[in-house]
Amino acid sequence: MSDLAALGGTPIRTEPYPAWPVYDERDIQAVTDVIKSGRWGGYPYPGPQTAEFARRFAEMQGGGYAVPMANGTVTMEVALRVMNIGWGDEVLVPAYTFQATAAAVMSAGAIPVIVDVDVQTYCMDPIAASHAITPQTKAIIPVHLGAEMSDMDAIMELANQNNLVVIEDCAHAHGAKWRGNGAGTIGHFGSFSLQSSKTLTTGEGGVLLCRTPEFAERAASLIDCGRPHDKAEKNYTMGANYRMTELQAALGNVGLERFPEQANQRETMAAYMDEALSEIPGVRILKRDARHTTRSFYQYVFAIDPEVFKVNNAVICYALEKEGIPCDVEYEAMHHYHLFLDYQHNRKQNFLL
Ligand SMILES: Cc1ncc(COP(=O)(O)O)c(C=O)c1O
């Protein structure tokens, strides 16, 4: 035991992990070109870099009409607004996610209803979701968390039966596929974040994949200060400036060139982790659903059994950090947030975590 770095021993790894985001001459050139062009911002929307990014992003994900935006939170707010979901409406979100999933619902004026997750994947449990539906429920936001995907067959069936809009939160799922279909192309919308930590990044940024060109036109109006983007429409709608800039899009276009090789590398490393961790008693690697045909890896998530380790996950993370291995206990489950406590308590729900 005393060999652990946390107890004064020598760390297993002293070599730092590679810095992120990565860049090379292509990024520098792309940004330089935009600077020299004089067209830095997002107006008129979309600029040439942004239009190219939208086309190539949808191509990579395998479908949909892409509308690049300022980040991966407003993407979800805009998707709700496109469908006129707002005041008094309820939107199902999973308990285990970054708070942005619920915050976007509140920004649209609707109420996030927190639904428990499946312990095998930590993604929304479709059965718990079915129990949370009320006459006010208008949409459901499954989050594809870490390296997992929500059970999109069950979610879509539930949504179809109850006439709900599905917005996939794909902030962690660039390149992921479910039975060969790209994450974000299965529901009505797919919301992607391009924030600095994400596997495809433009520093800040987001993309909304829309199922129809009409949804995409309305989304483009909402993020472009309400300007009409439908050729037949002459009137402004209520909107704001959530445009992506040309500088961001230029980085995105180079990032897309790099992405396939990085995705392969992540898959190789994750397969190694799956094998190595499955030999350690008390460690549970998450279920690989056969329908999740292409994995993406924002985070490599695994569970530990505190009974076996005799300590909790915070202590294990601390010990791993001391060994030179980055580790995080990650999100606080959302029903613990003060922000949501009153409402959730009133609904008297029980949660797994
Ligand atoms: C699951 C999830 N949804 C949404 C977001 C929001 O993305 P952004 O920071 O681009 O607004 C994040 C960001 O980390 C996230 O992890």
Coordinates of C-alpha atoms and ligand atoms in Angstrom, one line a residue:
M1 CA 0.0 0.0 0.0
S2 CA 2.7 2.4 0.9
D3 CA 3.9 2.3 -2.7
L4 CA 0.9 4.4 -3.8
A5 CA 1.9 7.9 -4.8
A6 CA -1.0 9.2 -2.6
L7 CA 0.8 7.7 0.4
G8 CA 4.3 9.1 -0.6
G9 CA 5.4 6.5 -3.2
T10 CA 6.7 7.1 -6.7
P11 CA 4.0 8.0 -9.3
I12 CA 3.4 5.4 -12.0
R13 CA 3.5 8.1 -14.7
T14 CA 5.5 11.2 -14.7
E15 CA 5.3 12.0 -18.4
P16 CA 2.5 14.5 -18.9
Y17 CA -0.5 13.6 -21.1
P18 CA -0.6 15.3 -24.5
A19 CA -2.1 18.8 -24.4
W20 CA -5.6 19.4 -25.8
P21 CA -6.7 20.9 -28.1
V22 CA -4.0 19.8 -30.6
Y23 CA -3.2 22.1 -33.6
D24 CA -0.7 22.3 -36.4
E25 CA 0.2 24.7 -39.3
R26 CA -3.2 24.1 -40.9
D27 CA -5.1 25.7 -38.0
I28 CA -2.8 28.7 -38.0
Q29 CA -3.1 29.1 -41.7
A30 CA -6.9 28.7 -41.6
V31 CA -7.3 31.4 -38.9
T32 CA -4.8 33.7 -40.6
D33 CA -6.7 33.4 -43.9
V34 CA -10.0 34.4 -42.1
I35 CA -8.2 37.3 -40.4
K36 CA -6.9 38.6 -43.7
S37 CA -10.3 38.2 -45.4
G38 CA -11.7 40.8 -43.0
R39 CA -14.8 38.6 -42.5
W40 CA -14.3 37.5 -38.9
G41 CA -17.8 37.4 -37.5
G42 CA -21.0 35.4 -38.3
Y43 CA -22.9 38.1 -40.2
P44 CA -24.2 37.7 -42.9
Y45 CA -25.1 34.2 -41.7
P46 CA -23.7 31.8 -42.7
G47 CA -20.3 33.0 -43.8
P48 CA -18.3 30.8 -46.3
Q49 CA -16.4 28.9 -43.6
T50 CA -19.5 28.3 -41.6
A51 CA -21.5 27.1 -44.6
E52 CA -18.7 24.6 -45.4
F53 CA -18.5 23.5 -41.8
A54 CA -22.3 22.9 -41.7
R55 CA -22.1 20.8 -44.9
R56 CA -19.1 18.7 -43.8
F57 CA -20.4 18.2 -40.2
A58 CA -23.7 16.8 -41.4
E59 CA -21.8 14.6 -43.9
M60 CA -19.7 13.2 -41.1
Q61 CA -22.7 12.6 -38.8
G62 CA -24.4 11.0 -41.8
G63 CA -27.5 13.2 -42.1
G64 CA -29.6 16.2 -41.1
Y65 CA -29.3 19.9 -41.8
A66 CA -26.6 21.5 -39.7
V67 CA -26.9 25.0 -38.2
P68 CA -23.6 26.0 -36.5
M69 CA -24.1 28.3 -33.4
A70 CA -22.3 29.9 -30.5
N71 CA -22.2 26.9 -28.2
G72 CA -23.8 23.5 -27.4
T73 CA -26.4 24.9 -24.9
V74 CA -28.1 27.5 -27.1
T75 CA -28.4 24.7 -29.7
M76 CA -30.9 22.9 -27.4
E77 CA -32.7 26.1 -26.5
V78 CA -33.1 26.9 -30.2
A79 CA -34.4 23.4 -31.0
L80 CA -37.1 23.8 -28.3
R81 CA -38.0 27.3 -29.7
V82 CA -38.2 25.9 -33.3
M83 CA -40.9 23.6 -32.0
N84 CA -42.6 26.3 -30.0
I85 CA -41.9 24.5 -26.7
G86 CA -41.7 26.9 -23.8
W87 CA -43.8 28.4 -21.0
G88 CA -45.4 25.7 -18.8
D89 CA -44.2 22.8 -21.0
E90 CA -42.2 19.9 -19.4
V91 CA -39.1 18.5 -21.0
L92 CA -37.5 15.2 -19.8
V93 CA -33.8 15.3 -19.1
P94 CA -31.6 12.6 -17.5
A95 CA -30.3 13.0 -13.9
Y96 CA -26.8 12.4 -15.0
T97 CA -25.5 15.1 -17.3
F98 CA -23.9 18.5 -17.4
Q99 CA -26.3 21.2 -16.1
A100 CA -26.5 22.8 -19.6
T101 CA -29.0 20.1 -20.7
A102 CA -31.5 21.4 -18.1
A103 CA -30.4 25.1 -18.3
A104 CA -31.3 25.2 -22.0
V105 CA -34.8 24.0 -21.2
M106 CA -35.2 26.8 -18.6
S107 CA -33.8 29.4 -21.0
A108 CA -36.6 28.4 -23.4
G109 CA -39.0 29.0 -20.5
A110 CA -39.9 25.3 -20.1
I111 CA -39.5 23.0 -17.0
P112 CA -36.8 20.4 -17.0
V113 CA -38.1 17.2 -15.4
I114 CA -35.2 15.1 -14.2
V115 CA -35.4 11.4 -15.0
D116 CA -33.3 8.6 -13.6
V117 CA -30.5 6.9 -15.5
D118 CA -29.8 3.2 -16.4
V119 CA -27.0 1.9 -14.2
Q120 CA -25.5 0.0 -17.2
T121 CA -24.9 3.2 -19.3
Y122 CA -25.6 6.2 -17.0
C123 CA -27.8 7.4 -19.8
M124 CA -31.6 8.1 -19.5
D125 CA -33.6 5.1 -18.4
P126 CA -36.5 4.8 -21.0
I127 CA -38.8 3.1 -18.4
A128 CA -38.2 6.0 -15.9
A129 CA -38.8 8.4 -18.7
S130 CA -42.2 6.7 -19.5
H131 CA -43.2 7.2 -15.8
A132 CA -42.3 10.9 -15.9
I133 CA -44.6 11.8 -18.8
T134 CA -47.6 14.0 -18.0
P135 CA -50.0 15.9 -20.3
Q136 CA -47.5 18.8 -20.2
T137 CA -44.6 16.8 -21.5
K138 CA -43.6 18.1 -24.9
A139 CA -40.0 16.9 -25.5
I140 CA -37.3 14.5 -24.3
I141 CA -33.6 15.2 -24.3
P142 CA -31.6 12.0 -24.1
V143 CA -27.9 12.6 -23.4
H144 CA -25.3 10.4 -25.0
L145 CA -22.9 10.4 -22.1
G146 CA -19.1 9.9 -22.0
A147 CA -18.7 7.1 -24.4
E148 CA -22.2 5.7 -24.3
M149 CA -25.4 6.2 -26.2
S150 CA -28.9 6.3 -24.9
D151 CA -31.2 3.5 -26.0
M152 CA -32.5 5.3 -29.0
D153 CA -34.8 2.5 -30.1
A154 CA -36.7 2.8 -26.8
I155 CA -36.6 6.6 -26.6
M156 CA -37.9 7.0 -30.2
E157 CA -40.7 4.4 -29.5
L158 CA -41.7 6.3 -26.3
A159 CA -41.5 9.7 -28.2
N160 CA -43.6 8.4 -31.1
Q161 CA -46.3 6.9 -28.8
N162 CA -46.5 10.2 -26.8
N163 CA -46.0 12.7 -29.7
L164 CA -42.8 14.1 -28.1
V165 CA -40.0 16.0 -29.8
V166 CA -36.6 14.3 -29.4
I167 CA -33.5 16.4 -29.0
E168 CA -30.4 14.3 -28.7
D169 CA -27.7 16.0 -26.6
C170 CA -24.6 14.8 -28.5
A171 CA -22.1 17.1 -26.7
H172 CA -20.0 13.9 -26.1
A173 CA -21.0 11.9 -29.2
H174 CA -19.3 13.4 -32.3
G175 CA -18.9 10.5 -34.7
A176 CA -21.0 8.0 -32.7
K177 CA -23.4 5.7 -34.4
W178 CA -26.5 3.7 -33.3
R179 CA -27.3 0.8 -35.7
G180 CA -25.2 2.7 -38.3
N181 CA -27.1 6.0 -37.9
G182 CA -25.2 9.0 -36.7
A183 CA -25.9 10.4 -33.2
G184 CA -28.1 13.4 -33.7
T185 CA -29.8 12.1 -36.8
I186 CA -32.2 9.8 -35.1
G187 CA -34.3 12.3 -33.1
H188 CA -35.8 15.5 -34.5
F189 CA -32.6 17.3 -33.5
G190 CA -29.0 16.6 -32.5
S191 CA -27.2 19.1 -30.4
F192 CA -23.4 19.2 -30.4
S193 CA -20.9 21.2 -28.4
L194 CA -17.6 22.3 -29.8
Q195 CA -16.3 23.8 -26.6
S196 CA -12.6 23.4 -25.9
S197 CA -12.7 20.1 -24.1
K198 CA -14.8 18.4 -26.8
T199 CA -13.4 15.8 -29.2
L200 CA -14.1 18.3 -32.1
T201 CA -13.6 21.8 -30.9
T202 CA -13.6 25.4 -32.2
G203 CA -12.7 26.9 -28.8
E204 CA -16.4 27.6 -28.2
G205 CA -19.2 26.6 -30.5
G206 CA -22.0 24.3 -31.2
V207 CA -24.0 22.7 -34.1
L208 CA -27.7 21.8 -34.2
L209 CA -28.5 19.0 -36.7
C210 CA -32.1 19.4 -37.8
R211 CA -34.2 16.6 -39.3
T212 CA -35.8 18.9 -42.0
P213 CA -34.7 21.9 -44.0
E214 CA -37.7 23.8 -42.5
F215 CA -36.5 23.2 -38.9
A216 CA -33.0 24.4 -40.0
E217 CA -34.3 27.6 -41.6
R218 CA -36.3 28.5 -38.5
A219 CA -33.2 27.7 -36.3
A220 CA -31.1 29.9 -38.5
S221 CA -33.6 32.8 -38.1
L222 CA -33.7 32.4 -34.3
I223 CA -29.9 32.6 -34.0
D224 CA -29.5 35.4 -36.6
C225 CA -31.4 38.1 -34.6
G226 CA -34.7 36.8 -36.1
R227 CA -33.8 37.6 -39.7
P228 CA -35.9 35.5 -42.1
H229 CA -34.0 32.5 -43.5
D230 CA -36.9 30.9 -45.3
K231 CA -37.0 32.5 -48.8
A232 CA -40.8 32.9 -48.6
E233 CA -40.7 34.6 -45.2
K234 CA -40.4 38.4 -45.2
N235 CA -41.0 39.0 -41.5
Y236 CA -38.5 39.0 -38.6
T237 CA -39.1 36.5 -35.7
M238 CA -38.0 37.0 -32.1
G239 CA -34.4 36.0 -32.2
A240 CA -30.9 36.7 -30.8
N241 CA -27.3 36.7 -31.9
Y242 CA -26.2 33.1 -31.4
R243 CA -24.2 32.9 -34.6
M244 CA -20.9 31.0 -35.1
T245 CA -18.0 33.2 -36.2
E246 CA -15.9 32.5 -39.3
L247 CA -12.8 32.1 -37.1
Q248 CA -14.5 29.3 -35.2
A249 CA -15.8 27.7 -38.3
A250 CA -12.3 27.8 -39.9
L251 CA -10.9 25.8 -36.9
G252 CA -13.8 23.4 -37.2
N253 CA -13.0 22.7 -40.8
V254 CA -9.5 21.8 -40.0
G255 CA -10.7 19.8 -37.0
L256 CA -12.9 17.7 -39.2
E257 CA -9.9 16.7 -41.3
R258 CA -8.2 15.4 -38.2
F259 CA -11.2 13.8 -36.6
P260 CA -11.3 10.3 -38.3
E261 CA -7.8 9.4 -37.3
Q262 CA -8.3 10.7 -33.8
A263 CA -11.5 8.7 -33.5
N264 CA -9.7 5.5 -34.5
Q265 CA -6.9 6.1 -32.0
R266 CA -9.5 6.7 -29.2
E267 CA -11.2 3.4 -30.1
T268 CA -7.9 1.5 -30.0
M269 CA -7.0 3.0 -26.6
A270 CA -10.5 2.4 -25.2
A271 CA -10.4 -1.3 -26.3
Y272 CA -7.2 -1.6 -24.4
M273 CA -8.8 0.0 -21.3
D274 CA -11.8 -2.3 -21.6
E275 CA -9.6 -5.3 -21.5
A276 CA -7.2 -4.1 -18.8
L277 CA -9.9 -2.8 -16.5
S278 CA -12.1 -5.9 -16.8
E279 CA -9.3 -7.9 -15.0
I280 CA -9.5 -5.7 -11.9
P281 CA -11.9 -6.8 -9.1
G282 CA -14.3 -4.1 -8.1
V283 CA -14.1 -2.3 -11.4
R284 CA -17.2 -2.4 -13.7
I285 CA -16.7 -1.3 -17.2
L286 CA -19.9 0.0 -18.8
K287 CA -22.1 -2.2 -21.0
R288 CA -21.3 -2.1 -24.8
D289 CA -24.7 -2.3 -26.5
A290 CA -24.4 -4.2 -29.8
R291 CA -26.6 -1.5 -31.4
H292 CA -24.1 1.1 -30.5
T293 CA -22.1 0.4 -33.7
T294 CA -19.5 3.2 -33.6
R295 CA -18.4 4.5 -30.2
S296 CA -17.1 8.0 -29.5
F297 CA -15.0 8.9 -26.5
Y298 CA -15.4 12.2 -24.8
Q299 CA -14.7 10.5 -21.4
Y300 CA -13.8 6.9 -20.6
V301 CA -16.3 6.1 -17.8
F302 CA -16.2 3.1 -15.5
A303 CA -17.8 2.3 -12.1
I304 CA -16.1 1.1 -9.0
D305 CA -17.5 -1.0 -6.2
P306 CA -16.8 0.8 -2.9
E307 CA -17.3 -2.4 -1.0
V308 CA -14.4 -4.0 -2.8
F309 CA -12.1 -0.9 -2.7
K310 CA -13.1 0.1 0.8
V311 CA -13.0 3.7 -0.3
N312 CA -15.3 5.8 -2.5
N313 CA -14.7 7.0 -6.0
A314 CA -13.4 10.5 -4.9
V315 CA -10.6 8.7 -3.0
I316 CA -9.8 6.5 -6.0
C317 CA -9.7 9.6 -8.3
Y318 CA -7.4 11.4 -5.9
A319 CA -5.1 8.3 -5.8
L320 CA -5.1 8.1 -9.7
E321 CA -4.3 11.8 -10.0
K322 CA -1.4 11.4 -7.7
E323 CA -0.1 8.5 -9.9
G324 CA -0.2 10.9 -12.8
I325 CA -3.4 9.5 -14.4
P326 CA -6.1 12.2 -14.9
C327 CA -9.4 11.2 -13.4
D328 CA -12.6 12.9 -12.3
V329 CA -15.7 11.9 -10.3
E330 CA -17.6 14.0 -12.9
Y331 CA -21.0 15.4 -12.7
E332 CA -23.1 15.8 -9.6
A333 CA -26.4 14.1 -10.4
M334 CA -28.9 16.9 -11.2
H335 CA -31.5 16.1 -8.6
H336 CA -28.9 17.1 -6.0
Y337 CA -28.6 20.6 -7.4
H338 CA -30.2 23.2 -5.2
L339 CA -31.6 24.8 -8.4
F340 CA -33.9 21.9 -9.0
L341 CA -34.5 20.5 -5.5
D342 CA -37.9 22.0 -4.8
Y343 CA -39.5 21.0 -8.0
Q344 CA -38.1 17.5 -8.0
H345 CA -39.1 17.0 -4.3
N346 CA -42.6 18.0 -5.2
R347 CA -42.8 15.3 -7.8
K348 CA -41.6 12.8 -5.1
Q349 CA -39.3 10.8 -7.4
N350 CA -36.7 8.3 -6.3
F351 CA -33.2 8.2 -7.9
L352 CA -30.5 5.6 -8.3
L353 CA -27.5 7.8 -7.5
Ligands
LIG1 C1 -23.8 16.8 -21.9 C2 -23.5 18.3 -22.3 N1 -24.5 19.0 -22.8 C3 -24.3 20.3 -23.2 C4 -23.1 20.9 -23.0 C5 -23.0 22.4 -23.3 O1 -22.0 22.7 -24.2 P1 -21.4 24.2 -24.3 O2 -20.4 24.3 -23.2 O3 -20.8 24.2 -25.7 O4 -22.6 25.1 -24.2 C6 -22.0 20.2 -22.4 C7 -20.7 20.8 -22.2 O5 -19.8 20.4 -21.6 C8 -22.2 18.8 -22.0 O6 -21.3 18.1 -21.5

